[in-house]
CSV table of C-alpha atoms in Angstrom, one decimal:
chain,number,residue,atom,x,y,z
A,1,MET,CA,-25.4,-14.9,-99.2
A,2,ALA,CA,-21.9,-14.4,-100.8
A,3,ASP,CA,-20.8,-17.2,-102.9
A,4,CYS,CA,-17.5,-19.1,-103.5
A,5,THR,CA,-16.2,-19.2,-107.1
A,6,ILE,CA,-13.6,-21.5,-108.6
A,7,LYS,CA,-12.1,-21.7,-112.1
A,8,ILE,CA,-10.6,-24.6,-114.1
A,9,ILE,CA,-7.4,-22.8,-115.3
A,10,SER,CA,-5.5,-26.4,-116.5
A,11,GLY,CA,-7.2,-29.8,-117.2
A,12,PRO,CA,-10.1,-30.9,-119.5
A,13,GLU,CA,-12.5,-28.4,-118.4
A,14,THR,CA,-10.1,-25.3,-118.6
A,15,GLY,CA,-12.0,-22.2,-118.4
A,16,LYS,CA,-15.1,-23.7,-116.8
A,17,GLU,CA,-16.2,-21.8,-113.5
A,18,PHE,CA,-18.2,-23.2,-110.7
A,19,THR,CA,-20.1,-21.0,-108.1
A,20,PHE,CA,-21.5,-22.5,-104.6
A,21,ALA,CA,-23.0,-20.8,-101.9
A,22,GLY,CA,-22.4,-22.9,-98.7
A,23,GLY,CA,-22.9,-26.4,-97.2
A,24,GLN,CA,-20.4,-29.0,-98.3
A,25,THR,CA,-19.4,-29.3,-102.0
A,26,VAL,CA,-17.5,-32.4,-103.0
A,27,ILE,CA,-15.0,-32.3,-106.3
A,28,GLY,CA,-14.3,-35.3,-108.0
A,29,ARG,CA,-15.2,-37.5,-111.1
A,30,ALA,CA,-18.2,-39.3,-109.5
A,31,PRO,CA,-21.4,-38.4,-111.1
A,32,ARG,CA,-22.7,-37.2,-107.6
A,33,CYS,CA,-19.9,-34.6,-107.1
A,34,ALA,CA,-21.1,-31.1,-107.3
A,35,VAL,CA,-18.2,-30.1,-109.3
A,36,ARG,CA,-17.6,-32.8,-111.5
A,37,LEU,CA,-14.2,-33.2,-113.1
A,38,ASP,CA,-13.3,-35.6,-116.0
A,39,ALA,CA,-9.4,-36.0,-115.7
A,40,ALA,CA,-8.4,-39.6,-115.2
A,41,SER,CA,-5.9,-38.4,-112.6
A,42,VAL,CA,-8.8,-36.9,-110.4
A,43,SER,CA,-10.4,-39.1,-108.0
A,44,PHE,CA,-14.0,-40.0,-107.8
A,45,GLU,CA,-14.3,-37.9,-104.6
A,46,HIS,CA,-11.0,-35.7,-104.4
A,47,ALA,CA,-11.6,-32.9,-102.2
A,48,LEU,CA,-14.1,-31.2,-100.2
A,49,ILE,CA,-15.0,-27.6,-99.7
A,50,ALA,CA,-16.9,-26.9,-96.7
A,51,ARG,CA,-18.6,-23.3,-95.6
A,52,GLU,CA,-18.1,-22.0,-92.1
A,53,GLY,CA,-19.6,-18.3,-91.6
A,54,ASP,CA,-18.1,-16.3,-94.3
A,55,GLN,CA,-15.0,-18.7,-94.9
A,56,PHE,CA,-14.4,-21.7,-97.0
A,57,PHE,CA,-12.2,-24.5,-96.1
A,58,LEU,CA,-10.9,-27.3,-98.2
A,59,GLU,CA,-10.1,-30.8,-97.1
A,60,ASN,CA,-8.4,-33.5,-99.1
A,61,LEU,CA,-10.3,-37.0,-99.7
A,62,SER,CA,-8.0,-38.6,-102.2
A,63,ALA,CA,-5.3,-41.2,-101.5
A,64,ASN,CA,-3.2,-39.2,-104.3
A,65,GLY,CA,-3.3,-36.0,-102.3
A,66,THR,CA,-4.2,-32.1,-103.0
A,67,LEU,CA,-2.0,-29.3,-103.2
A,68,ILE,CA,-2.8,-25.5,-102.3
A,69,ASN,CA,-0.1,-23.2,-103.8
A,70,ARG,CA,2.2,-26.4,-104.2
A,71,GLU,CA,1.9,-27.4,-100.5
A,72,LYS,CA,0.4,-30.7,-99.5
A,73,VAL,CA,-3.0,-30.4,-97.7
A,74,ALA,CA,-3.1,-31.7,-94.3
A,75,GLY,CA,-6.2,-31.5,-92.3
A,76,ARG,CA,-8.4,-28.6,-93.3
A,77,VAL,CA,-7.1,-25.5,-95.0
A,78,ARG,CA,-8.7,-22.0,-95.3
A,79,LEU,CA,-9.3,-20.8,-98.9
A,80,ARG,CA,-8.3,-17.3,-99.9
A,81,VAL,CA,-9.0,-15.7,-103.2
A,82,LYS,CA,-6.1,-16.5,-106.0
A,83,ASP,CA,-5.1,-19.8,-104.2
A,84,GLN,CA,-4.7,-22.6,-106.6
A,85,VAL,CA,-5.4,-26.2,-106.1
A,86,GLN,CA,-3.7,-29.1,-107.5
A,87,LEU,CA,-6.0,-31.9,-108.4
A,88,GLY,CA,-3.7,-34.5,-109.5
A,89,PRO,CA,-1.2,-33.8,-112.3
A,90,GLU,CA,-3.4,-32.3,-115.2
A,91,THR,CA,-6.1,-30.3,-112.9
A,92,LEU,CA,-5.5,-27.0,-111.6
A,93,VAL,CA,-8.2,-25.1,-110.0
A,94,ARG,CA,-8.0,-21.3,-109.0
A,95,ILE,CA,-10.3,-19.6,-106.3
A,96,GLU,CA,-11.7,-16.5,-108.1
A,97,LYS,CA,-14.1,-15.0,-105.4
A,98,LEU,CA,-15.0,-15.6,-101.9
A,99,PRO,CA,-17.2,-13.7,-99.2
A,100,THR,CA,-15.9,-10.2,-98.3
A,101,ALA,CA,-16.4,-8.3,-94.9
A,102,GLY,CA,-19.9,-6.7,-94.9
A,103,GLY,CA,-21.2,-3.0,-95.0
A,104,GLY,CA,-21.6,-0.8,-92.1
A,105,ALA,CA,-22.5,-1.1,-88.3
A,106,SER,CA,-26.4,-1.3,-89.1
A,107,GLY,CA,-25.7,-4.0,-91.8
A,108,SER,CA,-23.8,-6.1,-89.3
A,109,ARG,CA,-26.1,-5.6,-87.0
A,110,THR,CA,-28.9,-7.1,-89.3
A,111,TRP,CA,-26.7,-9.9,-90.5
A,112,LEU,CA,-26.0,-10.9,-86.7
A,113,LEU,CA,-29.7,-10.9,-86.1
A,114,LEU,CA,-30.5,-12.9,-89.1
A,115,VAL,CA,-27.6,-15.5,-88.4
A,116,ALA,CA,-28.9,-15.8,-84.9
A,117,VAL,CA,-32.5,-16.9,-86.2
A,118,LEU,CA,-30.9,-19.0,-88.6
A,119,LEU,CA,-28.9,-20.6,-86.1
A,120,LEU,CA,-31.9,-21.3,-83.7
A,121,VAL,CA,-34.1,-22.7,-86.7
A,122,VAL,CA,-31.4,-25.1,-87.5
A,123,LEU,CA,-31.0,-25.9,-83.9
A,124,LEU,CA,-34.6,-26.9,-83.7
A,125,VAL,CA,-34.6,-28.8,-86.7
A,126,VAL,CA,-31.3,-30.7,-85.6
A,127,VAL,CA,-33.2,-31.6,-82.4
A,128,ALA,CA,-36.4,-32.5,-84.0
A,129,ILE,CA,-35.2,-34.3,-86.9
A,130,ASP,CA,-32.7,-37.4,-87.1
A,131,PRO,CA,-31.6,-39.2,-90.1
A,132,PHE,CA,-32.9,-42.2,-88.4
A,133,SER,CA,-36.3,-41.0,-87.8
A,134,GLY,CA,-39.2,-43.3,-89.2
A,135,SER,CA,-40.5,-46.7,-89.2
A,136,ALA,CA,-37.4,-48.4,-88.5
A,137,SER,CA,-35.8,-45.4,-86.1
A,138,GLY,CA,-34.8,-47.5,-83.1
A,139,ASN,CA,-31.8,-46.3,-81.4
A,140,VAL,CA,-28.8,-44.9,-83.4
A,141,ALA,CA,-26.4,-46.3,-81.1
A,142,THR,CA,-27.9,-49.4,-81.2
A,143,ALA,CA,-26.5,-49.7,-84.9
A,144,TYR,CA,-23.3,-47.8,-84.3
A,145,MET,CA,-21.7,-50.5,-81.3
A,146,PRO,CA,-22.1,-53.5,-83.5
A,147,LEU,CA,-20.9,-51.7,-86.8
A,148,GLN,CA,-17.9,-49.9,-85.1
A,149,ALA,CA,-17.0,-53.4,-84.0
A,150,TYR,CA,-17.4,-54.7,-87.4
A,151,VAL,CA,-15.3,-51.7,-88.8
A,152,GLN,CA,-12.4,-52.8,-86.5
A,153,GLN,CA,-12.6,-56.4,-87.5
A,154,GLU,CA,-12.4,-55.7,-91.0
A,155,ALA,CA,-9.5,-53.2,-90.5
A,156,ASP,CA,-7.7,-55.8,-88.6
A,157,ALA,CA,-8.0,-58.2,-91.1
A,158,GLY,CA,-7.0,-55.9,-93.8
A,159,ARG,CA,-10.0,-55.7,-95.6
A,160,LEU,CA,-10.5,-51.9,-94.7
A,161,PRO,CA,-7.9,-49.0,-94.3
A,162,ALA,CA,-6.2,-49.2,-91.0
A,163,GLU,CA,-7.6,-45.7,-89.9
A,164,ALA,CA,-11.1,-46.4,-90.7
A,165,PRO,CA,-12.1,-47.6,-86.8
A,166,ASN,CA,-10.4,-44.2,-85.5
A,167,ILE,CA,-12.5,-41.7,-88.3
A,168,MET,CA,-15.6,-43.6,-87.4
A,169,ARG,CA,-14.9,-43.1,-83.5
A,170,GLU,CA,-14.3,-39.4,-84.3
A,171,ALA,CA,-17.5,-39.0,-86.4
A,172,TRP,CA,-19.5,-40.5,-83.8
A,173,ARG,CA,-17.9,-38.4,-81.0
A,174,LEU,CA,-18.8,-35.1,-83.1
A,175,ARG,CA,-22.1,-36.4,-83.5
A,176,GLN,CA,-22.5,-36.9,-79.8
A,177,ALA,CA,-20.9,-33.3,-79.2
A,178,GLY,CA,-23.5,-31.8,-81.5
A,179,ALA,CA,-20.6,-30.6,-84.0
A,180,SER,CA,-22.9,-31.5,-86.6
A,181,SER,CA,-20.9,-30.0,-89.7
A,182,GLU,CA,-17.6,-31.4,-88.6
A,183,ALA,CA,-19.5,-34.8,-88.0
A,184,ALA,CA,-20.9,-34.8,-91.6
A,185,ALA,CA,-17.6,-34.1,-92.9
A,186,ALA,CA,-16.0,-37.3,-90.9
A,187,TRP,CA,-18.9,-39.3,-92.1
A,188,LEU,CA,-18.2,-38.4,-95.6
A,189,LYS,CA,-14.8,-39.2,-95.5
A,190,LEU,CA,-15.5,-42.6,-94.1
A,191,HIS,CA,-18.2,-43.2,-96.8
A,192,VAL,CA,-15.5,-42.5,-99.6
A,193,MET,CA,-13.2,-44.7,-97.5
A,194,LEU,CA,-15.7,-47.4,-97.8
A,195,ASP,CA,-16.4,-46.8,-101.6
A,196,GLY,CA,-12.5,-47.2,-102.4
A,197,ALA,CA,-12.0,-50.1,-100.2
A,198,THR,CA,-13.6,-52.4,-102.6
A,199,ALA,CA,-13.6,-50.5,-105.8
A,200,SER,CA,-11.7,-53.1,-107.8
A,201,ASP,CA,-14.5,-55.6,-107.3
A,202,ALA,CA,-17.8,-54.1,-108.4
A,203,GLU,CA,-19.9,-57.4,-107.8
A,204,ASN,CA,-18.5,-57.3,-104.0
A,205,GLY,CA,-18.3,-53.6,-103.5
A,206,PHE,CA,-20.5,-51.5,-100.9
A,207,GLU,CA,-22.5,-49.8,-103.4
A,208,HIS,CA,-23.5,-53.2,-105.0
A,209,LEU,CA,-24.2,-54.8,-101.8
A,210,ALA,CA,-26.4,-51.8,-100.6
A,211,GLU,CA,-28.5,-52.2,-103.9
A,212,LYS,CA,-28.8,-56.1,-103.2
A,213,HIS,CA,-29.4,-55.6,-99.5
A,214,PRO,CA,-31.6,-52.4,-99.0
A,215,ALA,CA,-33.2,-53.4,-95.8
A,216,ALA,CA,-30.1,-54.5,-94.1
A,217,LEU,CA,-30.0,-51.5,-91.5
A,218,SER,CA,-33.7,-51.7,-90.8
A,219,ARG,CA,-33.4,-55.1,-90.0
A,220,MET,CA,-30.4,-54.4,-87.4
A,221,LEU,CA,-32.4,-51.5,-86.0
A,222,GLU,CA,-35.5,-53.5,-85.5
A,223,SER,CA,-34.2,-56.8,-84.5
A,224,GLY,CA,-30.4,-56.2,-83.4
A,225,ALA,CA,-27.1,-57.0,-84.7
A,226,ASP,CA,-27.9,-60.7,-84.2
A,227,ALA,CA,-30.5,-60.4,-87.3
A,228,LEU,CA,-27.4,-60.1,-89.5
A,229,HIS,CA,-25.0,-62.4,-87.5
A,230,GLY,CA,-22.6,-64.3,-89.9
A,231,ASP,CA,-24.2,-62.3,-92.9
A,232,ASP,CA,-20.9,-60.4,-94.1
A,233,ASP,CA,-22.5,-59.1,-97.5
A,234,GLN,CA,-25.8,-57.6,-95.1
A,235,MET,CA,-23.3,-56.1,-92.5
A,236,ARG,CA,-21.5,-54.3,-95.2
A,237,ALA,CA,-24.7,-53.0,-96.7
A,238,ALA,CA,-26.0,-52.1,-93.3
A,239,LEU,CA,-22.7,-50.2,-92.7
A,240,LEU,CA,-22.9,-48.2,-95.9
A,241,GLU,CA,-26.3,-47.0,-95.2
A,242,PHE,CA,-25.5,-46.1,-91.7
A,243,VAL,CA,-22.7,-43.9,-92.8
A,244,THR,CA,-24.6,-42.3,-95.7
A,245,ARG,CA,-27.4,-41.2,-93.6
A,246,LEU,CA,-24.9,-39.7,-91.1
A,247,ALA,CA,-23.1,-38.0,-93.7
A,248,ARG,CA,-26.2,-36.4,-95.2
A,249,ASN,CA,-27.5,-35.0,-91.5
A,250,ARG,CA,-25.7,-31.5,-92.2
């Protein structure tokens, strides 16, 4: 499979190249990012590059914004060779290599057959495997409904961004429609939003609460939302685990 190669042309990592084949690649300062950058002006999770067929698309994840060829990124933008991606005032990234159209008709037929087989395998896996499978599987909708209501409540109270409920509803709609890659990207965007919502207060941040209450989502799935009634910390922990699992179901 042909790859995408990017090169840092300004910033602390100037000269470094990163290559990735597909799926979803997050660029940012967080240790979990596949492309990790150290500039202070780069957000913890700044941008997402996702592959669809032989095309790569970039989506902004940062409140600070992302530019491609000096134009602000709004939505998903298809990448082309030599595109320049600005991540904050210090860091500039250039797209060095992208997949090119393949060889002759015979080669094209072979690739089409291979893609068809792979899609069939992926479809079988998606049908057979769910991120909520296991001892505490329950019904994913059992968790979604009260968590969606909780996100709306927190947004109304100003503790979460106003757009969080809409992103969660859209992610759920895409999941129900079977658009797994688009849904995963939406869940990831919500995950980043949750991370940033309480980043100034580490003791009460979502990541901290998820570690403090690791079984919160299991309790909700097994016993219903009433199991967490009145416990705001556990509800936040359950929300983060729910969003994280669905973001990884690519």
